[in-house]
mmCIF file of C-alpha atoms and ligand atoms in Angstrom:
data_model
loop_
_atom_site.group_PDB
_atom_site.id
_atom_site.type_symbol
_atom_site.label_atom_id
_atom_site.label_comp_id
_atom_site.label_asym_id
_atom_site.label_seq_id
_atom_site.Cartn_x
_atom_site.Cartn_y
_atom_site.Cartn_z
ATOM 1 C CA MET U 435 51.968 84.574 255.572
ATOM 2 C CA SER U 436 49.802 85.406 252.485
ATOM 3 C CA THR U 437 50.086 84.987 248.961
ATOM 4 C CA ILE U 438 47.080 86.846 246.995
ATOM 5 C CA LEU U 439 46.195 86.418 243.355
ATOM 6 C CA GLY U 440 44.510 89.208 242.370
ATOM 7 C CA ILE U 441 41.975 89.334 239.368
ATOM 8 C CA GLU U 442 41.356 92.290 237.298
ATOM 9 C CA SER U 443 39.056 92.457 234.322
ATOM 10 C CA SER U 444 36.126 95.452 234.823
ATOM 11 C CA CYS U 445 36.627 97.732 231.421
ATOM 12 C CA ASP U 446 39.508 96.745 228.210
ATOM 13 C CA ASP U 447 42.518 95.225 230.307
ATOM 14 C CA THR U 448 42.839 91.695 231.475
ATOM 15 C CA SER U 449 45.210 91.774 234.545
ATOM 16 C CA ALA U 450 46.549 88.682 236.813
ATOM 17 C CA ALA U 451 48.831 90.484 240.309
ATOM 18 C CA ILE U 452 50.560 88.164 243.378
ATOM 19 C CA ILE U 453 51.288 90.036 246.644
ATOM 20 C CA LYS U 454 52.875 88.279 249.168
ATOM 21 C CA ASP U 455 52.989 89.375 252.524
ATOM 22 C CA GLY U 456 52.325 92.837 250.564
ATOM 23 C CA TYR U 457 54.979 92.767 248.602
ATOM 24 C CA LEU U 458 54.229 93.010 244.471
ATOM 25 C CA LEU U 459 55.723 89.859 242.815
ATOM 26 C CA SER U 460 53.985 90.130 239.864
ATOM 27 C CA ASN U 461 51.959 91.911 237.599
ATOM 28 C CA VAL U 462 50.807 91.178 234.406
ATOM 29 C CA ILE U 463 48.497 93.078 232.104
ATOM 30 C CA ALA U 464 46.539 92.507 228.837
ATOM 31 C CA ASN U 465 45.635 95.676 226.811
ATOM 32 C CA GLN U 466 42.902 94.964 224.262
ATOM 33 C CA SER U 467 44.095 96.864 221.132
ATOM 34 C CA VAL U 468 40.940 95.556 219.570
ATOM 35 C CA HIS U 469 38.494 99.223 220.449
ATOM 36 C CA MET U 470 41.165 101.250 218.694
ATOM 37 C CA ILE U 471 39.393 101.404 215.733
ATOM 38 C CA TYR U 472 36.246 102.264 217.453
ATOM 39 C CA GLY U 473 36.758 105.133 219.403
ATOM 40 C CA GLY U 474 35.654 103.498 222.284
ATOM 41 C CA VAL U 475 35.564 100.317 224.392
ATOM 42 C CA VAL U 476 33.032 97.902 222.705
ATOM 43 C CA PRO U 477 31.536 95.716 225.643
ATOM 44 C CA GLU U 478 31.243 92.574 223.955
ATOM 45 C CA LEU U 479 34.438 92.528 222.561
ATOM 46 C CA ALA U 480 35.539 93.301 225.533
ATOM 47 C CA SER U 481 34.438 90.067 226.958
ATOM 48 C CA ARG U 482 35.318 87.872 224.364
ATOM 49 C CA ALA U 483 38.959 89.587 224.400
ATOM 50 C CA HIS U 484 38.783 88.879 228.207
ATOM 51 C CA GLN U 485 37.980 85.287 228.038
ATOM 52 C CA GLN U 486 40.847 84.647 225.809
ATOM 53 C CA ASN U 487 43.070 86.379 228.254
ATOM 54 C CA ILE U 488 42.429 85.357 231.343
ATOM 55 C CA ILE U 489 44.111 81.709 231.856
ATOM 56 C CA PRO U 490 47.333 83.045 229.944
ATOM 57 C CA VAL U 491 47.789 86.042 231.716
ATOM 58 C CA VAL U 492 47.266 84.119 235.204
ATOM 59 C CA ASP U 493 49.595 81.392 234.203
ATOM 60 C CA GLN U 494 52.217 83.959 233.551
ATOM 61 C CA ALA U 495 51.877 85.528 236.677
ATOM 62 C CA LEU U 496 52.011 82.665 238.465
ATOM 63 C CA LYS U 497 55.274 81.801 236.438
ATOM 64 C CA LYS U 498 56.613 85.229 237.291
ATOM 65 C CA ALA U 499 55.857 85.519 241.109
ATOM 66 C CA ASP U 500 57.896 81.986 240.500
ATOM 67 C CA ILE U 501 55.352 80.108 242.792
ATOM 68 C CA GLN U 502 52.824 77.595 242.348
ATOM 69 C CA LYS U 503 48.610 77.703 241.894
ATOM 70 C CA VAL U 504 48.925 75.472 245.478
ATOM 71 C CA ASP U 505 51.162 78.252 247.086
ATOM 72 C CA ILE U 506 47.716 81.231 246.712
ATOM 73 C CA SER U 507 46.202 81.517 250.111
ATOM 74 C CA ALA U 508 43.306 83.691 248.660
ATOM 75 C CA VAL U 509 42.056 84.967 245.469
ATOM 76 C CA ALA U 510 40.637 88.493 244.935
ATOM 77 C CA PHE U 511 38.647 90.047 242.117
ATOM 78 C CA THR U 512 36.974 92.816 240.819
ATOM 79 C CA ARG U 513 33.838 92.888 241.689
ATOM 80 C CA GLY U 514 32.655 96.757 240.063
ATOM 81 C CA PRO U 515 32.061 99.144 238.852
ATOM 82 C CA GLY U 516 32.522 98.059 235.050
ATOM 83 C CA LEU U 517 31.382 96.451 232.330
ATOM 84 C CA LEU U 518 29.259 93.929 233.384
ATOM 85 C CA GLY U 519 30.416 91.141 230.735
ATOM 86 C CA SER U 520 33.975 92.104 231.396
ATOM 87 C CA LEU U 521 33.377 91.810 235.177
ATOM 88 C CA LEU U 522 31.848 88.082 234.804
ATOM 89 C CA VAL U 523 34.763 87.176 233.078
ATOM 90 C CA GLY U 524 37.091 87.819 236.305
ATOM 91 C CA THR U 525 34.579 86.898 238.637
ATOM 92 C CA SER U 526 33.425 83.196 237.294
ATOM 93 C CA PHE U 527 37.446 82.967 236.906
ATOM 94 C CA ALA U 528 38.076 83.793 240.541
ATOM 95 C CA LYS U 529 35.008 81.580 242.046
ATOM 96 C CA SER U 530 36.914 78.281 239.966
ATOM 97 C CA PHE U 531 39.795 79.324 241.212
ATOM 98 C CA SER U 532 38.750 79.401 244.998
ATOM 99 C CA LEU U 533 36.452 76.544 244.325
ATOM 100 C CA ALA U 534 38.932 74.286 242.634
ATOM 101 C CA MET U 535 41.922 75.085 245.058
ATOM 102 C CA ASP U 536 39.458 75.060 247.924
ATOM 103 C CA VAL U 537 40.597 79.670 248.994
ATOM 104 C CA PRO U 538 39.037 82.104 250.050
ATOM 105 C CA LEU U 539 37.481 84.243 247.448
ATOM 106 C CA VAL U 540 37.847 87.603 247.958
ATOM 107 C CA GLU U 541 35.576 91.048 246.792
ATOM 108 C CA VAL U 542 37.209 94.206 245.476
ATOM 109 C CA ASN U 543 35.694 97.358 244.804
ATOM 110 C CA HIS U 544 37.420 98.628 241.730
ATOM 111 C CA LEU U 545 38.111 102.497 242.951
ATOM 112 C CA GLN U 546 39.115 101.916 246.625
ATOM 113 C CA ALA U 547 41.501 99.713 244.603
ATOM 114 C CA HIS U 548 42.898 102.541 242.400
ATOM 115 C CA ILE U 549 43.250 103.969 245.822
ATOM 116 C CA LEU U 550 45.197 101.396 247.387
ATOM 117 C CA VAL U 551 48.067 101.228 245.023
ATOM 118 C CA HIS U 552 49.662 103.761 247.106
ATOM 119 C CA PHE U 553 50.619 100.603 249.752
ATOM 120 C CA ILE U 554 51.723 98.631 247.133
ATOM 121 C CA LYS U 555 55.207 97.523 248.655
ATOM 122 C CA GLU U 556 58.134 95.929 246.137
ATOM 123 C CA LEU U 557 61.073 94.304 247.113
ATOM 124 C CA GLU U 558 64.084 96.574 247.087
ATOM 125 C CA LYS U 559 62.612 99.746 246.559
ATOM 126 C CA ASP U 560 61.849 102.450 249.555
ATOM 127 C CA LYS U 561 57.988 104.132 248.840
ATOM 128 C CA ASN U 562 56.437 107.099 250.824
ATOM 129 C CA ILE U 563 53.481 106.191 252.311
ATOM 130 C CA PRO U 564 50.443 108.192 253.327
ATOM 131 C CA GLU U 565 49.269 108.374 256.858
ATOM 132 C CA PHE U 566 45.920 107.866 257.825
ATOM 133 C CA PRO U 567 43.529 110.263 257.131
ATOM 134 C CA PHE U 568 44.295 111.370 254.037
ATOM 135 C CA LEU U 569 42.315 112.831 251.075
ATOM 136 C CA CYS U 570 42.436 111.201 247.196
ATOM 137 C CA LEU U 571 41.607 112.463 244.120
ATOM 138 C CA LEU U 572 40.651 109.976 242.123
ATOM 139 C CA VAL U 573 40.473 110.231 238.835
ATOM 140 C CA SER U 574 39.792 107.550 236.286
ATOM 141 C CA GLY U 575 37.653 106.531 232.770
ATOM 142 C CA GLY U 576 34.986 106.375 234.344
ATOM 143 C CA HIS U 577 35.191 108.358 237.749
ATOM 144 C CA SER U 578 35.907 111.584 239.557
ATOM 145 C CA GLN U 579 35.999 111.690 242.664
ATOM 146 C CA LEU U 580 37.148 113.925 245.970
ATOM 147 C CA VAL U 581 37.653 110.982 248.593
ATOM 148 C CA VAL U 582 38.997 111.055 252.067
ATOM 149 C CA VAL U 583 41.150 108.335 253.322
ATOM 150 C CA LYS U 584 40.494 106.908 256.879
ATOM 151 C CA ASP U 585 41.957 103.081 256.483
ATOM 152 C CA TYR U 586 42.979 100.805 254.313
ATOM 153 C CA LEU U 587 38.668 99.554 253.545
ATOM 154 C CA GLU U 588 37.428 103.014 255.359
ATOM 155 C CA MET U 589 36.727 105.222 252.641
ATOM 156 C CA GLU U 590 34.327 108.792 252.363
ATOM 157 C CA ILE U 591 33.867 109.845 248.906
ATOM 158 C CA ILE U 592 33.056 114.153 249.757
ATOM 159 C CA GLY U 593 32.667 115.271 245.885
ATOM 160 C CA GLN U 594 32.550 113.538 242.639
ATOM 161 C CA THR U 595 31.250 114.199 238.704
ATOM 162 C CA ILE U 596 27.606 114.312 237.964
ATOM 163 C CA ASP U 597 28.406 113.211 234.706
ATOM 164 C CA ASP U 598 31.314 112.979 232.696
ATOM 165 C CA ALA U 599 34.329 111.572 234.252
ATOM 166 C CA ALA U 600 38.218 113.717 233.476
ATOM 167 C CA GLY U 601 39.600 110.837 231.794
ATOM 168 C CA GLU U 602 35.970 109.937 229.312
ATOM 169 C CA ALA U 603 36.550 114.279 229.221
ATOM 170 C CA PHE U 604 39.525 113.752 227.561
ATOM 171 C CA ASP U 605 38.738 110.625 225.502
ATOM 172 C CA LYS U 606 35.688 112.525 224.032
ATOM 173 C CA CYS U 607 37.464 115.586 223.347
ATOM 174 C CA ALA U 608 40.559 113.719 221.732
ATOM 175 C CA LYS U 609 37.823 111.935 219.975
ATOM 176 C CA VAL U 610 36.637 115.436 218.087
ATOM 177 C CA ILE U 611 39.892 116.336 217.086
ATOM 178 C CA GLY U 612 40.093 113.423 215.369
ATOM 179 C CA LEU U 613 42.687 111.293 218.256
ATOM 180 C CA PRO U 614 42.545 107.550 218.622
ATOM 181 C CA TYR U 615 41.457 106.104 221.749
ATOM 182 C CA PRO U 616 42.026 106.379 224.621
ATOM 183 C CA GLY U 617 42.828 109.958 224.057
ATOM 184 C CA GLY U 618 43.925 110.916 226.909
ATOM 185 C CA PRO U 619 47.793 109.834 226.711
ATOM 186 C CA VAL U 620 47.556 111.353 223.664
ATOM 187 C CA VAL U 621 46.664 114.651 224.387
ATOM 188 C CA ASP U 622 48.805 114.692 227.671
ATOM 189 C CA LYS U 623 52.331 114.058 224.339
ATOM 190 C CA ASN U 624 50.800 116.807 222.194
ATOM 191 C CA ALA U 625 49.581 118.928 225.185
ATOM 192 C CA GLN U 626 53.570 118.808 226.447
ATOM 193 C CA GLN U 627 54.232 121.126 222.933
ATOM 194 C CA GLY U 628 51.619 123.283 223.137
ATOM 195 C CA ASN U 629 50.675 126.480 224.572
ATOM 196 C CA LYS U 630 48.155 125.786 227.455
ATOM 197 C CA ASN U 631 46.908 129.605 227.256
ATOM 198 C CA ALA U 632 46.074 129.432 223.501
ATOM 199 C CA PHE U 633 42.210 128.678 223.856
ATOM 200 C CA THR U 634 40.297 129.586 226.451
ATOM 201 C CA PHE U 635 37.295 126.830 227.212
ATOM 202 C CA ASN U 636 34.468 128.286 230.224
ATOM 203 C CA LYS U 637 34.972 125.990 233.516
ATOM 204 C CA PRO U 638 32.036 124.704 234.923
ATOM 205 C CA ARG U 639 30.360 126.106 237.994
ATOM 206 C CA ILE U 640 29.251 123.271 239.983
ATOM 207 C CA LYS U 641 28.403 123.625 243.643
ATOM 208 C CA ASP U 642 30.280 122.104 246.638
ATOM 209 C CA LEU U 643 33.100 119.650 246.121
ATOM 210 C CA ASP U 644 31.375 117.956 242.935
ATOM 211 C CA TYR U 645 32.566 118.118 238.818
ATOM 212 C CA SER U 646 30.871 118.359 235.768
ATOM 213 C CA PHE U 647 32.573 117.509 232.211
ATOM 214 C CA SER U 648 29.763 116.786 230.036
ATOM 215 C CA GLY U 649 29.183 120.904 229.404
ATOM 216 C CA LEU U 650 32.782 120.924 228.668
ATOM 217 C CA LYS U 651 33.191 118.639 226.028
ATOM 218 C CA THR U 652 30.273 119.726 224.470
ATOM 219 C CA SER U 653 31.511 123.135 224.660
ATOM 220 C CA PHE U 654 34.853 122.253 222.940
ATOM 221 C CA LEU U 655 32.712 120.173 220.359
ATOM 222 C CA TYR U 656 31.081 123.486 219.090
ATOM 223 C CA PHE U 657 34.154 125.569 219.362
ATOM 224 C CA ILE U 658 36.486 123.540 216.859
ATOM 225 C CA ARG U 659 32.563 122.705 214.952
ATOM 226 C CA ASP U 660 32.924 126.379 214.053
ATOM 227 C CA LYS U 661 36.432 127.459 213.785
ATOM 228 C CA VAL U 662 36.690 124.081 211.159
ATOM 229 C CA LYS U 663 33.751 125.791 209.274
ATOM 230 C CA GLU U 664 36.187 128.961 208.837
ATOM 231 C CA ASN U 665 39.490 127.111 207.905
ATOM 232 C CA PRO U 666 39.362 122.757 207.489
ATOM 233 C CA ASP U 667 43.218 122.957 207.865
ATOM 234 C CA PHE U 668 42.063 124.457 212.032
ATOM 235 C CA VAL U 669 42.507 121.103 213.557
ATOM 236 C CA LYS U 670 45.891 120.300 212.047
ATOM 237 C CA ASN U 671 47.310 123.643 212.457
ATOM 238 C CA ASN U 672 46.683 124.152 216.199
ATOM 239 C CA LEU U 673 46.769 120.296 217.331
ATOM 240 C CA MET U 674 49.322 121.005 220.087
ATOM 241 C CA ASP U 675 47.593 123.983 221.200
ATOM 242 C CA LEU U 676 44.110 122.601 221.414
ATOM 243 C CA CYS U 677 45.573 120.033 223.480
ATOM 244 C CA ALA U 678 47.510 122.137 225.993
ATOM 245 C CA SER U 679 44.786 124.119 225.844
ATOM 246 C CA ILE U 680 42.087 121.489 227.137
ATOM 247 C CA GLN U 681 44.235 119.726 229.175
ATOM 248 C CA TYR U 682 44.478 122.851 231.086
ATOM 249 C CA THR U 683 41.258 123.595 231.450
ATOM 250 C CA ILE U 684 40.421 119.950 232.913
ATOM 251 C CA ILE U 685 42.921 120.062 235.304
ATOM 252 C CA GLU U 686 42.804 123.325 236.737
ATOM 253 C CA VAL U 687 38.803 122.378 237.088
ATOM 254 C CA LEU U 688 40.511 119.284 239.517
ATOM 255 C CA MET U 689 42.639 121.317 241.149
ATOM 256 C CA ASP U 690 40.590 124.059 242.054
ATOM 257 C CA LYS U 691 38.068 121.469 243.718
ATOM 258 C CA LEU U 692 41.130 119.747 245.786
ATOM 259 C CA GLU U 693 42.026 122.951 247.006
ATOM 260 C CA LYS U 694 38.342 123.336 248.283
ATOM 261 C CA ALA U 695 38.352 120.109 249.544
ATOM 262 C CA VAL U 696 41.924 120.676 252.047
ATOM 263 C CA LYS U 697 40.056 123.809 252.804
ATOM 264 C CA LEU U 698 37.415 122.528 254.165
ATOM 265 C CA THR U 699 38.781 118.801 256.030
ATOM 266 C CA GLY U 700 42.204 120.937 256.940
ATOM 267 C CA ILE U 701 43.890 117.132 255.389
ATOM 268 C CA LYS U 702 47.380 118.326 253.669
ATOM 269 C CA GLN U 703 48.657 114.365 252.608
ATOM 270 C CA ILE U 704 47.169 114.397 249.262
ATOM 271 C CA ALA U 705 47.371 111.119 246.903
ATOM 272 C CA VAL U 706 46.189 110.971 243.194
ATOM 273 C CA ALA U 707 44.774 107.730 241.654
ATOM 274 C CA GLY U 708 43.455 106.362 238.527
ATOM 275 C CA GLY U 709 44.437 106.882 235.068
ATOM 276 C CA VAL U 710 44.038 110.616 234.184
ATOM 277 C CA SER U 711 46.494 110.971 237.399
ATOM 278 C CA ALA U 712 49.765 109.793 234.596
ATOM 279 C CA ASN U 713 48.977 113.180 232.949
ATOM 280 C CA SER U 714 51.975 115.278 233.334
ATOM 281 C CA GLY U 715 50.141 118.587 233.283
ATOM 282 C CA LEU U 716 48.106 116.699 236.734
ATOM 283 C CA ARG U 717 51.259 116.006 238.387
ATOM 284 C CA ASN U 718 53.173 118.928 237.706
ATOM 285 C CA ALA U 719 50.078 121.001 238.784
ATOM 286 C CA LEU U 720 49.249 118.930 241.993
ATOM 287 C CA LEU U 721 53.493 119.607 243.011
ATOM 288 C CA GLU U 722 52.707 123.110 242.346
ATOM 289 C CA ARG U 723 49.915 123.814 244.661
ATOM 290 C CA ALA U 724 52.240 121.237 246.865
ATOM 291 C CA LYS U 725 54.836 123.894 247.180
ATOM 292 C CA ILE U 726 52.594 127.091 247.657
ATOM 293 C CA TYR U 727 50.068 125.190 249.791
ATOM 294 C CA LYS U 728 53.062 122.868 252.105
ATOM 295 C CA TRP U 729 50.683 119.709 250.850
ATOM 296 C CA GLU U 730 52.033 116.726 251.242
ATOM 297 C CA THR U 731 51.379 114.472 247.809
ATOM 298 C CA PHE U 732 51.470 110.406 246.952
ATOM 299 C CA ILE U 733 51.837 110.205 243.238
ATOM 300 C CA PRO U 734 51.773 106.668 241.771
ATOM 301 C CA GLU U 735 54.325 104.988 239.601
ATOM 302 C CA PHE U 736 52.888 105.188 236.449
ATOM 303 C CA LYS U 737 52.758 101.324 235.772
ATOM 304 C CA PHE U 738 50.402 101.689 238.885
ATOM 305 C CA THR U 739 47.989 104.719 237.851
ATOM 306 C CA THR U 740 45.811 102.477 234.942
ATOM 307 C CA ASP U 741 43.860 99.592 235.393
ATOM 308 C CA ASN U 742 45.778 96.807 237.140
ATOM 309 C CA ALA U 743 45.648 93.738 238.757
ATOM 310 C CA ALA U 744 48.342 94.836 241.335
ATOM 311 C CA MET U 745 45.621 97.154 243.163
ATOM 312 C CA ILE U 746 42.975 94.359 243.362
ATOM 313 C CA ALA U 747 45.504 92.007 244.936
ATOM 314 C CA ILE U 748 46.673 94.978 247.299
ATOM 315 C CA THR U 749 42.837 95.639 248.390
ATOM 316 C CA GLY U 750 42.598 91.599 248.619
ATOM 317 C CA TYR U 751 45.357 91.239 251.384
ATOM 318 C CA TYR U 752 43.890 94.273 253.453
ATOM 319 C CA LYS U 753 40.227 92.309 253.291
ATOM 320 C CA TYR U 754 42.115 88.630 253.573
ATOM 321 C CA LEU U 755 43.665 90.068 256.999
ATOM 322 C CA LYS U 756 40.297 91.348 258.293
ATOM 323 C CA LYS U 757 38.320 88.097 256.672
ATOM 324 C CA GLU U 758 36.068 90.242 254.598
ATOM 325 C CA PHE U 759 35.512 87.078 252.510
ATOM 326 C CA ALA U 760 33.403 86.640 249.516
ATOM 327 C CA SER U 761 30.791 83.639 249.042
ATOM 328 C CA GLN U 762 29.774 81.920 246.248
ATOM 329 C CA ASP U 763 26.526 82.829 244.997
ATOM 330 C CA ILE U 764 28.415 86.939 244.705
ATOM 331 C CA ALA U 765 27.600 87.975 241.660
ATOM 332 C CA PRO U 766 29.406 91.433 239.744
ATOM 333 C CA LEU U 767 27.738 94.673 240.193
ATOM 334 C CA ALA U 768 28.397 97.400 237.129
ATOM 335 C CA ARG U 769 27.412 99.970 239.504
ATOM 336 C CA PHE U 770 29.177 99.057 242.780
ATOM 337 C CA PRO U 771 29.501 102.057 245.753
ATOM 338 C CA TYR U 772 32.055 102.261 248.702
HETATM 339 O O1 KG4 Z 2036 41.655 104.123 235.369
HETATM 340 P P1 KG4 Z 2036 41.700 103.890 234.102
HETATM 341 O O2 KG4 Z 2036 43.023 103.253 233.669
HETATM 342 O O3 KG4 Z 2036 40.100 102.729 234.054
HETATM 343 C C1 KG4 Z 2036 39.380 103.026 235.214
HETATM 344 O O4 KG4 Z 2036 39.022 102.369 236.040
HETATM 345 O O5 KG4 Z 2036 37.989 104.222 234.385
HETATM 346 O O6 KG4 Z 2036 41.379 105.028 233.498
HETATM 347 C C2 KG4 Z 2036 41.873 105.477 232.285
HETATM 348 C C3 KG4 Z 2036 41.534 106.667 231.507
HETATM 349 C C4 KG4 Z 2036 41.025 107.047 230.028
HETATM 350 O O7 KG4 Z 2036 40.489 107.847 230.069
HETATM 351 C C5 KG4 Z 2036 42.506 107.658 229.753
HETATM 352 O O8 KG4 Z 2036 42.389 108.524 228.662
HETATM 353 C C6 KG4 Z 2036 43.244 108.200 231.145
HETATM 354 O O9 KG4 Z 2036 42.778 107.433 232.045
HETATM 355 N N1 KG4 Z 2036 44.492 108.354 230.823
HETATM 356 C C7 KG4 Z 2036 44.960 109.745 230.669
HETATM 357 C C8 KG4 Z 2036 46.694 109.729 230.629
HETATM 358 N N2 KG4 Z 2036 46.589 107.795 230.708
HETATM 359 C C9 KG4 Z 2036 45.732 106.989 231.538
HETATM 360 N N3 KG4 Z 2036 44.209 110.742 230.861
HETATM 361 C C10 KG4 Z 2036 45.421 111.687 230.923
HETATM 362 N N4 KG4 Z 2036 46.640 111.779 230.327
HETATM 363 C C11 KG4 Z 2036 47.541 110.996 230.470
HETATM 364 N N5 KG4 Z 2036 48.576 110.574 230.544
HETATM 365 ZN ZN1 ZN Z 2037 40.003 101.907 236.628
#
């Protein structure tokens, strides 16, 4: 029997979750609205908000799971990648909890954790779980990667962005047309009522399985600047079509490389993970290709796409089973490879 407390604080969500023998008992997330007016996450404000939220969030996670602190077998925390000040809050909390309760400390790679959401079990819910090896398109605000998942804790990155992440492209393009942060979900919502072929943007030409999104963001910025010069109401009059067209371009870039990865590896079990995997266009594009190419797809529930501690707790659970524990002198890492 093992009951894992997971702690996530890598960016702007403070979260705590309890996983017992692989089953999720609670997953509490405190979002930080303080960043909205700045159009992006302000690191110092994020750290302060984590500091305020961490104790209440853990307290709620324990209450919702209907367990006591003494029932916890180990505490797992996000070591990185992320904002250092934010990571420090979760790391310090986890170390203190481990010392105070005399339970093992487990470090977790945030990116690996995004992928392992596919293994979170919930009571009275059936779930289709991928078999190893499978391919995962991991698309978040900070990362875009194609990963071959060989086992719970054995993953190989076969492609990744050389500059901006897909989520960053959504957020930056949204900012150009005056939409609030985070832009991804707002673009998604508007795109559903727009024409994806209304405007065309050049897709980047990058070799192998790597991605690039910074050129797309810049060409979108220049395109809007020129159009607004001609007509100050251009964005207002074309908002839905602009969202649909830029979203379509980002998704096609992601899908092109995914198709290439399937051809190269021969793996036809395809999962998606990370904040951008909440995107309705991406989900549809994946399902369409799955039909054509006979892929078996794994798409996480919305609640497991963006940052959450359930993913940290499930990763912690698999590391706990292998007795992969961290020592008290461990420090968080802003950049953290697997
Ligand atoms: O995984 P996540 O919560 O944090 C990181 O680890 O980065 O991902 C956040 C990113 C943001 O860029 C946000 O705009 C994007 O996920 N996102 C979306 C959607 N929901 C969240 N992007 C496109 N469509 C969505 N529906
Ligand atoms: Zn994340």
